[in-house]
PDB file of C-alpha atoms in Angstrom:
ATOM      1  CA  UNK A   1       0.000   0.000   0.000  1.00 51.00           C
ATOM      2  CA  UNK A   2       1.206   3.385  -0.946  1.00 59.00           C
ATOM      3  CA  UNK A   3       1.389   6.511   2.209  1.00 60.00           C
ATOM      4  CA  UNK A   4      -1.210   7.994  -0.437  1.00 63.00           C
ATOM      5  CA  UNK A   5      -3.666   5.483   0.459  1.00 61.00           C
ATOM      6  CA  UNK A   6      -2.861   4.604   4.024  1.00 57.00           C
ATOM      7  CA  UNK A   7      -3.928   8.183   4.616  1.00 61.00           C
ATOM      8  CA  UNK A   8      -7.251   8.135   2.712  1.00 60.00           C
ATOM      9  CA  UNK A   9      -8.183   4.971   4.790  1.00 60.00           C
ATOM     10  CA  UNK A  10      -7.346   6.849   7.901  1.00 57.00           C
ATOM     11  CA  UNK A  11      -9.318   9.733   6.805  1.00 57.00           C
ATOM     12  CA  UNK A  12     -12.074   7.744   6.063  1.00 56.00           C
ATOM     13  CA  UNK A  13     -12.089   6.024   9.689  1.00 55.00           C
ATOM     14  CA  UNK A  14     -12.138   9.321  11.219  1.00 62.00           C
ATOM     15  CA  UNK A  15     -14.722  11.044   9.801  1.00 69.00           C
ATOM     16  CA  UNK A  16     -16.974   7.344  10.123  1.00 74.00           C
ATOM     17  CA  UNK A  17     -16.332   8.116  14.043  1.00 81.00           C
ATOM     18  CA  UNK A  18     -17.636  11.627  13.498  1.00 81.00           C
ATOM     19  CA  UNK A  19     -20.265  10.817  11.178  1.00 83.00           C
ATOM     20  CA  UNK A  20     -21.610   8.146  13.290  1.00 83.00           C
ATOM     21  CA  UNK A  21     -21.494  10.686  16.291  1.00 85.00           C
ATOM     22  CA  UNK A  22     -23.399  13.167  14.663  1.00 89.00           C
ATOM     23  CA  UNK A  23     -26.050  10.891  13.026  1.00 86.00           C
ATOM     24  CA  UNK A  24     -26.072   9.618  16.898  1.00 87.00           C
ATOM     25  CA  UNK A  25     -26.785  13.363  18.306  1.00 89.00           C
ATOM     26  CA  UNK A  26     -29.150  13.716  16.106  1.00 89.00           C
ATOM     27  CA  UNK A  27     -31.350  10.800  16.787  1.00 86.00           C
ATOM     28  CA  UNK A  28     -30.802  11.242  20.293  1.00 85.00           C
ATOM     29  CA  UNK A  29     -32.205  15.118  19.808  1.00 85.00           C
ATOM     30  CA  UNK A  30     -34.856  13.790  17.323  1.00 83.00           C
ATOM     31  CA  UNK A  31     -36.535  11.134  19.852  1.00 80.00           C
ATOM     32  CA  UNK A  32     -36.557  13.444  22.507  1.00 80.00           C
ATOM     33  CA  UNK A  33     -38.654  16.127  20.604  1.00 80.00           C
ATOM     34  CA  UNK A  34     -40.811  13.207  19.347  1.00 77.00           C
ATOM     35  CA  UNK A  35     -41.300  11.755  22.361  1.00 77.00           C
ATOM     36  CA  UNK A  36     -41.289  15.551  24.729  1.00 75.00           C
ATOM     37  CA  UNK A  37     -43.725  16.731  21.651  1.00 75.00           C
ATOM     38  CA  UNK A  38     -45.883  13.819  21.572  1.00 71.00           C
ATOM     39  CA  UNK A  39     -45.276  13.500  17.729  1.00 68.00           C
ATOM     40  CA  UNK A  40     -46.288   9.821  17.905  1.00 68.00           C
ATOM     41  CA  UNK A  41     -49.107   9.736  20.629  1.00 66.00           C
ATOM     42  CA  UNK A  42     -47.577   7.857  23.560  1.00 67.00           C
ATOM     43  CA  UNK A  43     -49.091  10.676  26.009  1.00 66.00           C
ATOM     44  CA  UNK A  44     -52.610   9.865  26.711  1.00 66.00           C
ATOM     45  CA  UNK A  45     -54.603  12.991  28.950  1.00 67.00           C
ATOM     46  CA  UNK A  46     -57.196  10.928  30.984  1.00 70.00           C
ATOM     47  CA  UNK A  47     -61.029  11.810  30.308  1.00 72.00           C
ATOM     48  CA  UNK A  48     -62.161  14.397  32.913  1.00 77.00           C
ATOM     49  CA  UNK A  49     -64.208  12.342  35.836  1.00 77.00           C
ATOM     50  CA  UNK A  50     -67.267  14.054  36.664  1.00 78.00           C
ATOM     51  CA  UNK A  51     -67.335  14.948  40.617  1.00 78.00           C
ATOM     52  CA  UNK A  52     -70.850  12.812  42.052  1.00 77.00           C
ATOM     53  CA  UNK A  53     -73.296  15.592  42.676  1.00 77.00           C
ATOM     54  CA  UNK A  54     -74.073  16.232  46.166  1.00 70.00           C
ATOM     55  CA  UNK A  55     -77.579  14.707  46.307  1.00 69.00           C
ATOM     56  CA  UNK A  56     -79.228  15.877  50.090  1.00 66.00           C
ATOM     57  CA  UNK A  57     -80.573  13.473  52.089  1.00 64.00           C
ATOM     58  CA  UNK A  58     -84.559  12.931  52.490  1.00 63.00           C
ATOM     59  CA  UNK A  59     -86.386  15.442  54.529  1.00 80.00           C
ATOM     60  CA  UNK A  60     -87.543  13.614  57.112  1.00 87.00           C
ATOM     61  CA  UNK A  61     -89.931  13.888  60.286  1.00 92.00           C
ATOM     62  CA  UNK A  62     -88.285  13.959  64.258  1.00 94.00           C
ATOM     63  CA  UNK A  63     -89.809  11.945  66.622  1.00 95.00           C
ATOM     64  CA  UNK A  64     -88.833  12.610  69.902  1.00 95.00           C
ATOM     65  CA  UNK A  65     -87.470  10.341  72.355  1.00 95.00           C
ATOM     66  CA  UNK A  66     -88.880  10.462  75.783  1.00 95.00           C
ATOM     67  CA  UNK A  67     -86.457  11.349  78.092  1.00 94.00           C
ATOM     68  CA  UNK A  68     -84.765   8.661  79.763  1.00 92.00           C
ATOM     69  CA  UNK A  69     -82.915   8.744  83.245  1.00 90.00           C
ATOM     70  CA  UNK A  70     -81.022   5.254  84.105  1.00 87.00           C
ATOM     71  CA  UNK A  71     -80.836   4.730  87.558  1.00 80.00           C
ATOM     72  CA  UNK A  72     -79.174   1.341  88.185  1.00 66.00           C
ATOM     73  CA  UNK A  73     -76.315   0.101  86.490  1.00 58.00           C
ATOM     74  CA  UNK A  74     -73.132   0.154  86.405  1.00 53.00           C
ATOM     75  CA  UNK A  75     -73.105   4.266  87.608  1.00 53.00           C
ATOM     76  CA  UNK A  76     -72.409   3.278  91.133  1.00 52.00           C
ATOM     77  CA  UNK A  77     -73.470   5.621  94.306  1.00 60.00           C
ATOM     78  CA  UNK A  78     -76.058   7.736  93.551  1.00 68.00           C
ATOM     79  CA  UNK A  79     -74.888   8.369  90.209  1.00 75.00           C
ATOM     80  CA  UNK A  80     -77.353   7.912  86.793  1.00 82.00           C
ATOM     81  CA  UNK A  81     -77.186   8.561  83.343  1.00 85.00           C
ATOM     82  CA  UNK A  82     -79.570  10.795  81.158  1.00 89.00           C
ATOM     83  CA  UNK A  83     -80.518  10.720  77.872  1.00 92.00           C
ATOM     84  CA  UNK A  84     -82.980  12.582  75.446  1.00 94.00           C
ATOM     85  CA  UNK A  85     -82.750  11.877  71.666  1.00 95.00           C
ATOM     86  CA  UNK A  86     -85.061  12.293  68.423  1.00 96.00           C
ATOM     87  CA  UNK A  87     -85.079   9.787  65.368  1.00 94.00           C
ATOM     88  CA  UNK A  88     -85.240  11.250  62.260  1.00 93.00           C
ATOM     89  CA  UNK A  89     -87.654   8.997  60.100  1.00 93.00           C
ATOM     90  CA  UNK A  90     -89.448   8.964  56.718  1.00 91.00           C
ATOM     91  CA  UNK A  91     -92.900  11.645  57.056  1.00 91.00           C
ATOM     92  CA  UNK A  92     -94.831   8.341  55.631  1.00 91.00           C
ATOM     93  CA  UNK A  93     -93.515   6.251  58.903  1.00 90.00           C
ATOM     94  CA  UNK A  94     -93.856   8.894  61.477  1.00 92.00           C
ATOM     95  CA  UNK A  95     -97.246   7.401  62.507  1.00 94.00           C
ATOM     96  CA  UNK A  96     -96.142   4.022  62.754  1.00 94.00           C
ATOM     97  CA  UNK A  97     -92.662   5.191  64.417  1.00 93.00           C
ATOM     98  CA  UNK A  98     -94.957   6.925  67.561  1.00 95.00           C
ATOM     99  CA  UNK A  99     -97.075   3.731  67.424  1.00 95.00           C
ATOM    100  CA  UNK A 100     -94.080   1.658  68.006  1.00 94.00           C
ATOM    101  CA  UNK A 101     -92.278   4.561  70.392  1.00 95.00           C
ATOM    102  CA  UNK A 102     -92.251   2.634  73.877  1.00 95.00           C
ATOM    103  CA  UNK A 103     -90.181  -0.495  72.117  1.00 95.00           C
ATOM    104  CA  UNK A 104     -87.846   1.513  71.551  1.00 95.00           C
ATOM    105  CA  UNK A 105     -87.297   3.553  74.900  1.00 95.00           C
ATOM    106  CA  UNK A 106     -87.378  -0.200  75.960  1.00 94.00           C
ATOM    107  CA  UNK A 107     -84.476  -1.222  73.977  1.00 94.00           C
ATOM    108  CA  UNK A 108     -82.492   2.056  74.412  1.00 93.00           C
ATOM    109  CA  UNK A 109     -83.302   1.181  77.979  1.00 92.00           C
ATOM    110  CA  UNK A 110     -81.301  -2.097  77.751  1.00 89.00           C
ATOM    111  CA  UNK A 111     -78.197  -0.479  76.147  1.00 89.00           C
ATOM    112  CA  UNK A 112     -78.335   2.284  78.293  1.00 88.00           C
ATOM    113  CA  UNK A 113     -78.170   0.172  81.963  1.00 86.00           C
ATOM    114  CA  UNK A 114     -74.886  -1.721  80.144  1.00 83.00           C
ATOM    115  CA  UNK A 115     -73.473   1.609  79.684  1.00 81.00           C
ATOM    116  CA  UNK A 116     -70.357   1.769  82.152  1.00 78.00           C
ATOM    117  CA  UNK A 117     -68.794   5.604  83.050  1.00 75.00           C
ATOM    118  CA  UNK A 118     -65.026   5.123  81.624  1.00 78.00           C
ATOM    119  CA  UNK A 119     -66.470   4.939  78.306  1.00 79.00           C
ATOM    120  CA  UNK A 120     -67.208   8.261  78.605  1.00 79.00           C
ATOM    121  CA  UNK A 121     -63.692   8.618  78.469  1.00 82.00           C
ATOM    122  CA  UNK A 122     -62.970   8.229  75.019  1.00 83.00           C
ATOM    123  CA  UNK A 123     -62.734  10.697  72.293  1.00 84.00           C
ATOM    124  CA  UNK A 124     -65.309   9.042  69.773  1.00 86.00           C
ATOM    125  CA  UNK A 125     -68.100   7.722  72.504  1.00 86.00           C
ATOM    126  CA  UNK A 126     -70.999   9.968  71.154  1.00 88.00           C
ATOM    127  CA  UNK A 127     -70.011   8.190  67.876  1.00 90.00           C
ATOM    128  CA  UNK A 128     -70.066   4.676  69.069  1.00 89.00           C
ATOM    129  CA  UNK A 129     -72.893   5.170  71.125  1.00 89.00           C
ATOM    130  CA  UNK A 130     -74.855   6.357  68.447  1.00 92.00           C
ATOM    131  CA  UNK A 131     -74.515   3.383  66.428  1.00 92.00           C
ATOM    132  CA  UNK A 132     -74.954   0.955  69.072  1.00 92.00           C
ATOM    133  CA  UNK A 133     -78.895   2.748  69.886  1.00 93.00           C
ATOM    134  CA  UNK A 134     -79.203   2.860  66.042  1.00 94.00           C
ATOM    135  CA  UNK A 135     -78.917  -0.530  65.739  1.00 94.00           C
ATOM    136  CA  UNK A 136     -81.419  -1.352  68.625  1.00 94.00           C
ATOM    137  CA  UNK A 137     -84.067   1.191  67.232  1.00 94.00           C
ATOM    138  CA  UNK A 138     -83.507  -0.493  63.269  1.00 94.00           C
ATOM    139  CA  UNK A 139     -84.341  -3.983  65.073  1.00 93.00           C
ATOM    140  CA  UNK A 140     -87.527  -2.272  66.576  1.00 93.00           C
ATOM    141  CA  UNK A 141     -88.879   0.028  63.344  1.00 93.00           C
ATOM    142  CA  UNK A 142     -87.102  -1.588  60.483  1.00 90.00           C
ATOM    143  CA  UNK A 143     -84.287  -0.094  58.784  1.00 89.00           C
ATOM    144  CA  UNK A 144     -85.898   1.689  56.010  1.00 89.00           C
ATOM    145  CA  UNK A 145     -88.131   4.290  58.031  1.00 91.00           C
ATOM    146  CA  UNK A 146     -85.456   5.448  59.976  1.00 91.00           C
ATOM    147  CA  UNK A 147     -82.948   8.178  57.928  1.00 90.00           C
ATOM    148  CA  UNK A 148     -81.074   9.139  61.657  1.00 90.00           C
ATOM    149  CA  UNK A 149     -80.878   9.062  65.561  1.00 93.00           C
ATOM    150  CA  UNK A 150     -80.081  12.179  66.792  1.00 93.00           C
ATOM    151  CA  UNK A 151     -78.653  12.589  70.579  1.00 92.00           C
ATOM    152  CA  UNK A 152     -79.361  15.864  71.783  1.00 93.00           C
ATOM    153  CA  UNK A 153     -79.035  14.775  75.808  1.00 92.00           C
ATOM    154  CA  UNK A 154     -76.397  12.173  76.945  1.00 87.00           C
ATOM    155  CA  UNK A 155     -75.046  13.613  80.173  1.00 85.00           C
ATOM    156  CA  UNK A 156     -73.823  10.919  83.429  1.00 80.00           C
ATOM    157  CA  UNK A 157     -74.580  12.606  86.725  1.00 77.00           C
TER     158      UNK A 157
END
């Protein structure tokens, strides 16, 4: 081989190193404006999700609860426990509901003499108590007429 050619062939080894680097840039820059321009769809926008309407409960009907004063139980000494409530029912059950009103001072009764005075103690007791009586009125009146229990009066003396 003649110098003449030896230094063609070099020349053309070089400039295949910097021809392959800049065909290399250039599909590196070209794939990252496809892909940060979305020129081929591989960013998908979720559909908008409708927010549920805020749909307000039933008007309903109070009943009141007779006042109820627990004398024995676990309230020890002269102490008792007081409680006045309303249920919040259906105006087509009302009737029935003040029909079937001693039940369920009967059954909040029940609950109430089980009732000991450190449960008072903890943060969410109105909560908790509140389900427990709404269970024992929904086992006297049904579940569907009843829409609430309200407590308006739970005080231990």
């Amino acid at each position: 081989m003649s110098d003449q050619t030896a230094e063609i062939e070099a020349k053309k080894g070089g400039s295949g190193i910097v021809l392959g680097l800049i065909l290399a840039v250039l599909g590196a820059a070209g794939g990252y404006a496809a892909i940060g321009l979305d020129l081929i769809g591989l960013r998908h926008t979720p559909d908008p999700i409708e927010e549920p309407k805020y749909v307000a409960p039933a008007a309903g009907v109070f009943v009141d609860i007779p006042q109820i004063i627990v004398m024995n139980g676990p309230f020890l000494e002269g102490r008792h426990l007081r409680f006045r409530g309303a249920l919040e029912v259906r105006p087509e059950d009302a009737e029935q509901v003040v029909v079937l009103m001693p039940r369920v001072v009967d059954a909040l009764q029940g609950f109430l003499r089980s009732v000991q005075a450190e449960y008072f103690d903890y943060p969410d007791a109105i909560d908790q108590f509140r389900d427990h009586m709404r269970v024992r009125v929904i086992d006297v009146i049904g579940e569907e007429p009843l829409i609430d229990l309200l407590i308006l009066e739970l005080v231990p003396n």
